[in-house]
Amino acid sequence: MTDSRFNVRFDAGQADCRWQKAWEEVRCFEADSTSDKPKSYVLEMFPYPSGRIHIGHVRNYTMGDVLARYKAMRGHEVLHPMGWDAFGMPAENAAMEKGVHPAGWTYDNIATMKGQLKQLGFALDWSREFATCDPEYYGHEQALFLDLYEAGLVYRRTSAVNWDPVDQTVLANEQVVDGRGWRSGALVEKRNLNQWFLKITHFAQDLLDGLGDLEGWPEKVRLMQENWIGKSTGLQFAFDLSNGEKLDVYTTRPDTIFGASFVAVAADHPLAQGVADGNAEAQAFIEKCREGGTTAAELETAEKLGFDTGITAKHPFSGADLPVYIANFVLMDYGTGAIMAVPGHDQRDFDFATKYGLPITRVIAANADEADAPLTEAEAGDGVCVNSDFLNGVSVADAKAEVIKRIEAAGSGEGKTVWRLRDWGVSRQRYWGTPIPFVHCGACGVVPVPKDQLPVKLPEDVDFSTPGNPLLRHPTWKHVDCPKCGGKAERETDTLDTFVNSSWYFLRFASQPADKPFDAAEVAQWMPVEQYIGGIEHAILHLLYARFWTRALAHCGLVDVQEPFASLFTQGMVTHETYSRKDGARETYFTPAEVDRSSDGAVLKADGEAVDIGKVIKMSKSKKNVVDPEDIIADYGADAVRWFMLSDSPPERDLPWSEAGIEGCGRFVQRLWRLFGQIGAGGAGADANQDVALERRLHQTIAAMAEDFEALAFNKAVARIYELTSAIEKAEYSASRSEAIRKLQLLVAPMMPHLAEEAWAINTHGQFGLIAEAAWPDVDEAMLVEDEVTIAVQHKGKLRDTLTVAKGLPKEELEALALSSEKVQRSIDGAEVRKVIVVPDRLVNIVT
RNA sequence: GCGGGCGUGGCGGAAUUGGUAGACGCCGGGGACUUAAAAUCCCCUGAUCCACGGAUCGUGCGGGUUCGAGUCCCGCCGCCCGCACCA
């Protein structure tokens, strides 16, 4: 009989709290490393504690949560942890702007955001929570950094960085907008600073090869990483110059060597510098090159410019004298900073040659007969060599090998592989980061801090009243005794890039002993992460760094995995239309809460006048098209919000937020609630009845949803729940119906855990524990097979009729049935039946 | 320029990988219940025509393969994302 508690509306506010507390009390989401169940490590990218949770977090963590809960129901021991990527610039900016301490600001934000996450009822193991700014965490990170140093994977060298002269700090490339500091607006300078580097290039080949095995990763991300690593193979060789010196160039097209008509070097190349000494014209040209803009648009439209040095280079085979130019399109930091230019087969060289009247020779053609075909643009395609002396008629591939062989034999060069990937500069001249655990001693040089002196803690009394690195001007912090000789020494004042923090946090989640970063054996229990979920914006940097760091630790013998993330899923953004008014040139935006939206427009609540409805774009504070998760949880409850996050849009695509949509979700929560109250409805009489069709539907749904969850196709799982719900509602009371409702509670449990717990508790009278710890329902395979099927009957490929017949009906019978259909006969209209195609259990197509 | 992805109703999207296009949700319309409202329930909802039985068209556009194409092939168009003077 219906429990009276189902007669009132489901009170999400109360139920959410009750069950969140219940889960916490029995610690049902704490992962046990010693469990002998199969292990599942489900991880979402941990958040930066910016202040408040935004809707993107909600979507990200809801997906991971459904998967984690589902895996647990399937009998897995699940590790689903949460922590904080807590170092970084915003904390220092807040310190400068509001006078708060970065630590206080960060931990306050963490407290707020943790509370918000808890309101969503995520099945997280909070016992493993940490923030990367905890001295304990960054102390272990310092230890790992020293291990990498020992292994030769850390070094220091001078390198050019983006220096903001106003803020007195280094900026990352993405913090430089149109050549100016994003915060100060000052023109960014290139400065040479002594910087710490990690040897990621040591693993370049390995990182590239590893991508091939990452079948659980989106092809797109693998490609992006491949491009980023940027392997190219070619030849590096030296030209003899007319001034008696040699010039190394690098080319990937040694096969086109006979087409070389000039040589070009970068403006920063030593040869260019040498020419500029005592040559004002050359000096001016180099200056001009440096001024050139750095933005994409400027580069695209930049004209090819060159300066003839007057020097010539001797072609290694033909002996011809090639002019040597300083050219603005040659990059100093790729290859050798100097190229042999082949205008016939490289568009940049072609443009340059055209401008300066240099020879353009075809040396590759589709076949030998087309050796003299004119070139109107550079041809980069395959073919055979022409106009190329000993290479004539040789294929591109063979010619490459042949030229490399001859150059190597002559001792003037060698085949070489060049990478786009650079070593990772990890120095930041900032306070709020992991101190690099080294000291500089006048006598001993750079000395690592002994591990027993870790962590090197950040000083707490810091001054943010002036720009620059507070560690550098701290009165006492940096003055220490040298660990080696005991003499006076200074601490390293650079801190580590925050990407280092996120390069190993998943290991610390898996295992957190006090005395070391992690325990290898325990890590082996969990790693690799079975499913990693996060934004596409981390496709390269974070994911590449984490792959590198894991390899580096394996290289040091600290872990036994190479690839940290077996599967990667990149979720789409949450979007919303914008509301604005144009006031002259200025556009004023309004939040959805300030606007009344109806099907025929939007008006501002304040004055009742219309506002413009703009494009549906990513939620952002500047466009004010945001909703606050806390508000919507308060209005609709956690389960309705979670349900919305999973509905409609495939998880990898953008999800448009809508008021109507969340209202629909809220209605559905209530609808399920009413249905959950109907177990046993109809009484004992109805209970004697069976409803095979409904049972079949139930088992099909269970099986299909399992597939959907495994594939993270939550939108499909949601649709199946709607379908099953409708089917149950329409069904006559029966034992089958009651059973279907019982199972429905389990099916929605991963997605709407609070509602499911509440109904489950009432319906089971608390006798079967928590639904969070219940098992996913079994599928009765026999029930998946339909005994009746609907057959489409087509005439000339168009649907004319459908037939409902017993499954497995022989072809002949199907054909006869189809032909006897009145609708089909009418369509055939006496024409001769020439052919009948019969696909058993599917369709009959009649051809006339 | 290079690389990748996508194009299906008013909207978000389904479609067993060549076999009934538009599941499911949202919006919209009509109705029931109610003094009224909320809540709830039922029906309709791709377009055009219609004798109300149905017919024709329809998955960005143009071709093709096939008994049959949203799905495969060729050629276009449009949008989105990433990288970008990488030799």
Coordinates of N, CA and C (backbone and C1' of nucleotides) in Angstrom, one line a residue, chain A residues 224 251-252 299 302 304 329-331 334 339 348 420 648-650 667 674 715-716 719 722-723 790 792 794 798 800 802 837 842-843 845, chain B residues 3-4 12-16 19-21 23-28 39-41 53-57 67-68 81-87:
Chain A
M224 N 46.3 16.8 -31.2 CA 46.8 18.0 -30.7 C 48.2 17.8 -30.1
T251 N 67.0 21.0 -42.9 CA 66.0 20.9 -43.8 C 65.3 19.6 -43.7
T252 N 64.0 19.6 -43.9 CA 63.3 18.3 -44.0 C 63.2 17.8 -45.4
L299 N 51.3 38.0 -38.0 CA 52.2 37.1 -38.6 C 51.6 36.6 -40.0
A302 N 52.2 39.3 -42.5 CA 53.6 39.8 -42.6 C 54.2 39.5 -43.9
K304 N 57.2 39.0 -46.5 CA 58.6 38.4 -46.4 C 59.6 39.5 -46.6
F329 N 61.3 35.7 -41.8 CA 60.4 34.6 -41.6 C 61.2 33.3 -41.1
V330 N 62.5 33.5 -40.8 CA 63.2 32.4 -40.3 C 63.3 32.5 -38.8
L331 N 63.0 31.4 -38.1 CA 62.9 31.4 -36.6 C 64.2 31.0 -36.0
Y334 N 64.1 27.3 -34.0 CA 63.7 26.0 -34.6 C 64.9 25.6 -35.5
I339 N 68.3 28.3 -42.9 CA 67.7 27.4 -43.8 C 68.4 27.4 -45.2
R348 N 56.9 29.8 -48.6 CA 57.6 31.0 -48.0 C 58.8 31.4 -48.8
R420 N 59.5 20.0 -32.1 CA 58.9 21.3 -31.7 C 58.8 21.5 -30.2
D648 N 19.6 15.6 -22.5 CA 19.6 16.2 -23.8 C 20.9 16.2 -24.5
S649 N 21.8 17.1 -24.2 CA 23.0 17.2 -25.0 C 24.0 16.1 -24.7
P650 N 24.6 15.5 -25.7 CA 25.7 14.6 -25.5 C 26.8 15.3 -24.7
R667 N 10.0 19.0 -12.4 CA 8.7 18.2 -12.6 C 9.0 16.7 -12.6
R674 N 6.1 10.3 -7.2 CA 4.8 9.8 -7.2 C 4.8 8.3 -7.6
N715 N 23.0 11.3 -21.8 CA 21.7 11.8 -22.4 C 20.9 10.7 -22.9
K716 N 21.5 9.6 -23.4 CA 20.7 8.4 -23.8 C 20.1 7.7 -22.6
A719 N 17.1 9.5 -21.5 CA 15.9 9.2 -22.4 C 15.3 7.9 -22.1
Y722 N 13.1 8.1 -19.1 CA 11.8 8.7 -19.4 C 10.9 7.7 -20.1
E723 N 11.4 6.9 -21.0 CA 10.6 5.9 -21.7 C 10.1 4.9 -20.7
T790 N 8.2 -5.8 -35.4 CA 7.5 -5.0 -36.4 C 8.3 -5.0 -37.7
A792 N 8.9 -3.6 -41.5 CA 8.5 -2.6 -42.4 C 8.3 -3.2 -43.8
Q794 N 8.1 -2.2 -47.7 CA 8.4 -1.1 -48.6 C 8.0 -1.5 -50.0
K798 N 10.0 2.7 -50.5 CA 9.2 3.7 -49.6 C 8.3 2.9 -48.7
R800 N 5.3 1.5 -47.0 CA 3.8 1.4 -47.4 C 3.0 0.9 -46.2
T802 N 3.3 -1.5 -42.2 CA 4.1 -2.3 -41.2 C 3.3 -3.5 -40.8
I837 N 13.0 -8.2 -51.8 CA 14.1 -8.3 -50.8 C 13.5 -8.5 -49.4
R842 N 13.1 -7.7 -40.1 CA 13.3 -6.3 -40.3 C 12.4 -5.7 -41.3
L843 N 12.6 -6.1 -42.6 CA 11.7 -5.5 -43.6 C 11.6 -6.3 -44.8
N845 N 11.1 -5.5 -49.0 CA 11.1 -4.4 -50.0 C 10.7 -5.0 -51.3
Chain B
rG3 P 46.0 19.3 -44.2 O5' 45.7 19.1 -42.7 C5' 46.5 18.3 -41.9 C4' 46.1 18.3 -40.4 C3' 44.6 17.9 -40.2 O3' 44.5 16.5 -40.3 C1' 45.0 19.8 -39.0
rG4 P 43.1 15.9 -40.9 O5' 42.1 16.2 -39.7 C5' 42.2 15.5 -38.5 C4' 41.3 16.1 -37.4 C3' 39.8 16.0 -37.7 O3' 39.2 14.7 -37.5 C1' 40.3 18.2 -36.9
rG12 P 19.3 23.5 -31.9 O5' 19.4 22.6 -30.5 C5' 19.9 23.1 -29.4 C4' 19.9 22.1 -28.3 C3' 20.5 20.7 -28.7 O3' 21.9 20.8 -28.7 C1' 18.5 20.4 -27.5
rG13 P 22.7 19.8 -29.7 O5' 22.3 18.4 -29.1 C5' 22.3 17.2 -29.9 C4' 21.3 16.3 -29.3 C3' 21.2 15.0 -30.0 O3' 22.1 14.1 -29.3 C1' 19.0 16.0 -29.8
rA14 P 22.6 12.8 -30.0 O5' 21.5 11.8 -29.6 C5' 20.8 11.3 -30.7 C4' 19.8 10.3 -30.2 C3' 19.9 9.0 -31.0 O3' 20.7 8.1 -30.4 C1' 17.7 10.0 -31.2
rA15 P 21.8 7.3 -31.2 O5' 21.0 6.6 -32.4 C5' 20.0 5.6 -32.1 C4' 19.2 5.3 -33.3 C3' 20.1 5.0 -34.6 O3' 20.5 3.6 -34.6 C1' 18.3 6.5 -35.1
rU16 P 21.9 3.3 -35.3 O5' 22.1 1.7 -34.8 C5' 22.8 1.5 -33.6 C4' 22.6 0.0 -33.2 C3' 23.0 -1.0 -34.3 O3' 24.3 -1.4 -34.1 C1' 20.8 -1.5 -33.5
rG19 P 21.1 0.4 -41.2 O5' 19.5 0.3 -41.5 C5' 18.8 1.3 -42.2 C4' 17.4 0.8 -42.5 C3' 16.8 0.0 -41.4 O3' 15.4 0.3 -41.4 C1' 16.9 -1.3 -43.4
rU20 P 14.8 1.5 -40.6 O5' 13.3 1.3 -40.9 C5' 12.8 1.5 -42.3 C4' 11.5 2.2 -42.2 C3' 11.5 3.5 -41.5 O3' 10.6 4.4 -42.1 C1' 10.0 2.1 -40.4
rA21 P 11.2 5.5 -43.1 O5' 12.1 6.4 -42.2 C5' 11.5 7.3 -41.3 C4' 12.5 7.6 -40.2 C3' 12.0 8.5 -39.2 O3' 11.4 7.8 -38.1 C1' 14.0 9.4 -40.0
rA23 P 10.0 11.6 -32.2 O5' 10.1 10.5 -31.1 C5' 9.9 9.1 -31.4 C4' 10.8 8.3 -30.6 C3' 10.9 8.7 -29.1 O3' 9.8 8.2 -28.3 C1' 13.0 8.3 -29.9
rC24 P 8.9 9.1 -27.5 O5' 9.9 9.8 -26.5 C5' 10.5 9.1 -25.4 C4' 11.6 9.9 -24.7 C3' 11.2 11.4 -24.4 O3' 10.4 11.4 -23.2 C1' 13.3 11.4 -25.4
rG25 P 9.3 12.6 -23.1 O5' 10.2 13.9 -22.9 C5' 11.0 14.0 -21.7 C4' 11.9 15.2 -21.8 C3' 11.3 16.5 -22.0 O3' 10.8 17.1 -20.8 C1' 13.1 16.3 -23.5
rC26 P 9.5 18.0 -20.9 O5' 10.1 19.3 -21.6 C5' 11.0 20.1 -20.9 C4' 11.5 21.2 -21.8 C3' 10.4 22.2 -22.4 O3' 9.9 23.1 -21.4 C1' 11.9 21.6 -24.1
rC27 P 8.4 23.5 -21.4 O5' 8.3 24.4 -22.7 C5' 9.0 25.6 -22.8 C4' 8.9 26.1 -24.2 C3' 7.5 26.3 -24.7 O3' 6.9 27.5 -24.2 C1' 8.7 25.2 -26.4
rG28 P 5.4 27.6 -23.9 O5' 4.7 27.4 -25.3 C5' 4.8 28.3 -26.3 C4' 4.1 27.8 -27.6 C3' 2.7 27.4 -27.4 O3' 1.8 28.5 -27.4 C1' 3.8 25.7 -28.6
rA39 P 2.0 24.8 -12.3 O5' 1.7 23.4 -11.5 C5' 2.5 23.0 -10.4 C4' 1.9 21.8 -9.7 C3' 1.7 20.6 -10.7 O3' 2.8 19.8 -10.9 C1' -0.2 21.0 -9.4
rU40 P 3.1 19.2 -12.3 O5' 1.9 18.1 -12.5 C5' 1.9 17.0 -11.6 C4' 0.6 16.3 -11.7 C3' 0.3 15.8 -13.1 O3' 1.0 14.6 -13.4 C1' -1.6 16.8 -12.2
rC41 P 1.5 14.2 -14.8 O5' 0.2 13.7 -15.5 C5' -0.5 12.6 -15.0 C4' -1.9 12.5 -15.7 C3' -1.9 12.5 -17.2 O3' -1.5 11.3 -17.8 C1' -3.5 14.0 -16.4
rG53 P -10.6 8.6 -42.1 O5' -9.7 8.2 -43.2 C5' -8.6 7.3 -43.1 C4' -8.4 6.5 -44.3 C3' -7.0 6.5 -44.9 O3' -6.1 5.6 -44.2 C1' -8.7 6.7 -46.6
rG54 P -4.8 6.2 -43.5 O5' -3.9 6.7 -44.7 C5' -3.6 5.9 -45.8 C4' -3.8 6.7 -47.1 C3' -2.5 7.3 -47.7 O3' -1.9 6.4 -48.5 C1' -4.2 9.0 -47.6
rA55 P -0.3 6.6 -48.8 O5' -0.3 7.9 -49.8 C5' -0.7 7.8 -51.1 C4' -0.6 9.1 -51.8 C3' 0.9 9.7 -51.8 O3' 1.6 9.1 -52.9 C1' -0.6 11.4 -51.1
rU56 P 3.1 8.8 -52.8 O5' 3.8 10.3 -52.9 C5' 3.7 11.0 -54.1 C4' 4.1 12.4 -53.9 C3' 5.5 12.7 -53.3 O3' 6.5 12.6 -54.2 C1' 3.9 14.1 -52.2
rC57 P 7.9 12.0 -53.7 O5' 8.5 13.3 -52.9 C5' 8.8 14.5 -53.5 C4' 9.1 15.6 -52.5 C3' 10.2 15.4 -51.5 O3' 11.5 15.6 -52.1 C1' 8.3 16.2 -50.4
rC67 P 20.6 -3.1 -57.0 O5' 19.2 -2.7 -56.2 C5' 18.0 -2.6 -57.0 C4' 16.8 -2.4 -56.0 C3' 17.0 -1.3 -55.0 O3' 16.7 -0.1 -55.6 C1' 16.3 -3.2 -53.9
rG68 P 17.6 1.2 -55.3 O5' 17.4 1.4 -53.8 C5' 16.1 1.9 -53.3 C4' 16.1 1.8 -51.8 C3' 17.2 2.6 -51.1 O3' 16.9 4.0 -51.0 C1' 17.0 0.5 -50.1
rC81 P 35.2 29.0 -32.4 O5' 36.1 27.8 -32.1 C5' 35.9 27.0 -31.0 C4' 36.8 25.7 -31.1 C3' 38.3 26.0 -31.2 O3' 38.8 26.4 -30.0 C1' 37.6 24.3 -32.7
rG82 P 40.1 27.4 -30.0 O5' 41.3 26.4 -30.4 C5' 41.6 25.3 -29.6 C4' 42.6 24.5 -30.3 C3' 43.9 25.2 -30.8 O3' 44.8 25.4 -29.7 C1' 43.0 23.8 -32.4
rC83 P 45.7 26.7 -29.8 O5' 46.7 26.4 -31.0 C5' 47.6 25.3 -30.8 C4' 48.3 25.0 -32.1 C3' 49.1 26.2 -32.7 O3' 50.3 26.5 -32.0 C1' 47.9 25.2 -34.4
rA84 P 50.7 28.0 -31.9 O5' 51.0 28.4 -33.4 C5' 52.1 27.9 -34.1 C4' 52.0 28.1 -35.6 C3' 52.2 29.5 -36.1 O3' 53.6 29.7 -36.2 C1' 50.3 28.6 -37.1
rC85 P 54.2 31.1 -36.6 O5' 54.9 30.7 -38.0 C5' 54.1 30.2 -39.1 C4' 54.9 30.1 -40.3 C3' 56.3 29.6 -40.1 O3' 56.7 28.8 -41.2 C1' 56.3 31.8 -41.1
rC86 P 56.1 27.2 -41.3 O5' 57.1 26.6 -40.2 C5' 58.4 26.1 -40.6 C4' 58.8 24.9 -39.7 C3' 57.6 24.0 -39.6 O3' 57.8 22.7 -40.2 C1' 58.3 24.8 -37.4
rA87 P 58.7 21.8 -40.3 O5' 59.4 22.3 -41.6 C5' 60.7 21.9 -41.9 C4' 61.3 22.8 -42.9 C3' 62.8 22.6 -43.0 O3' 63.2 21.5 -43.8 C1' 62.3 24.9 -42.9

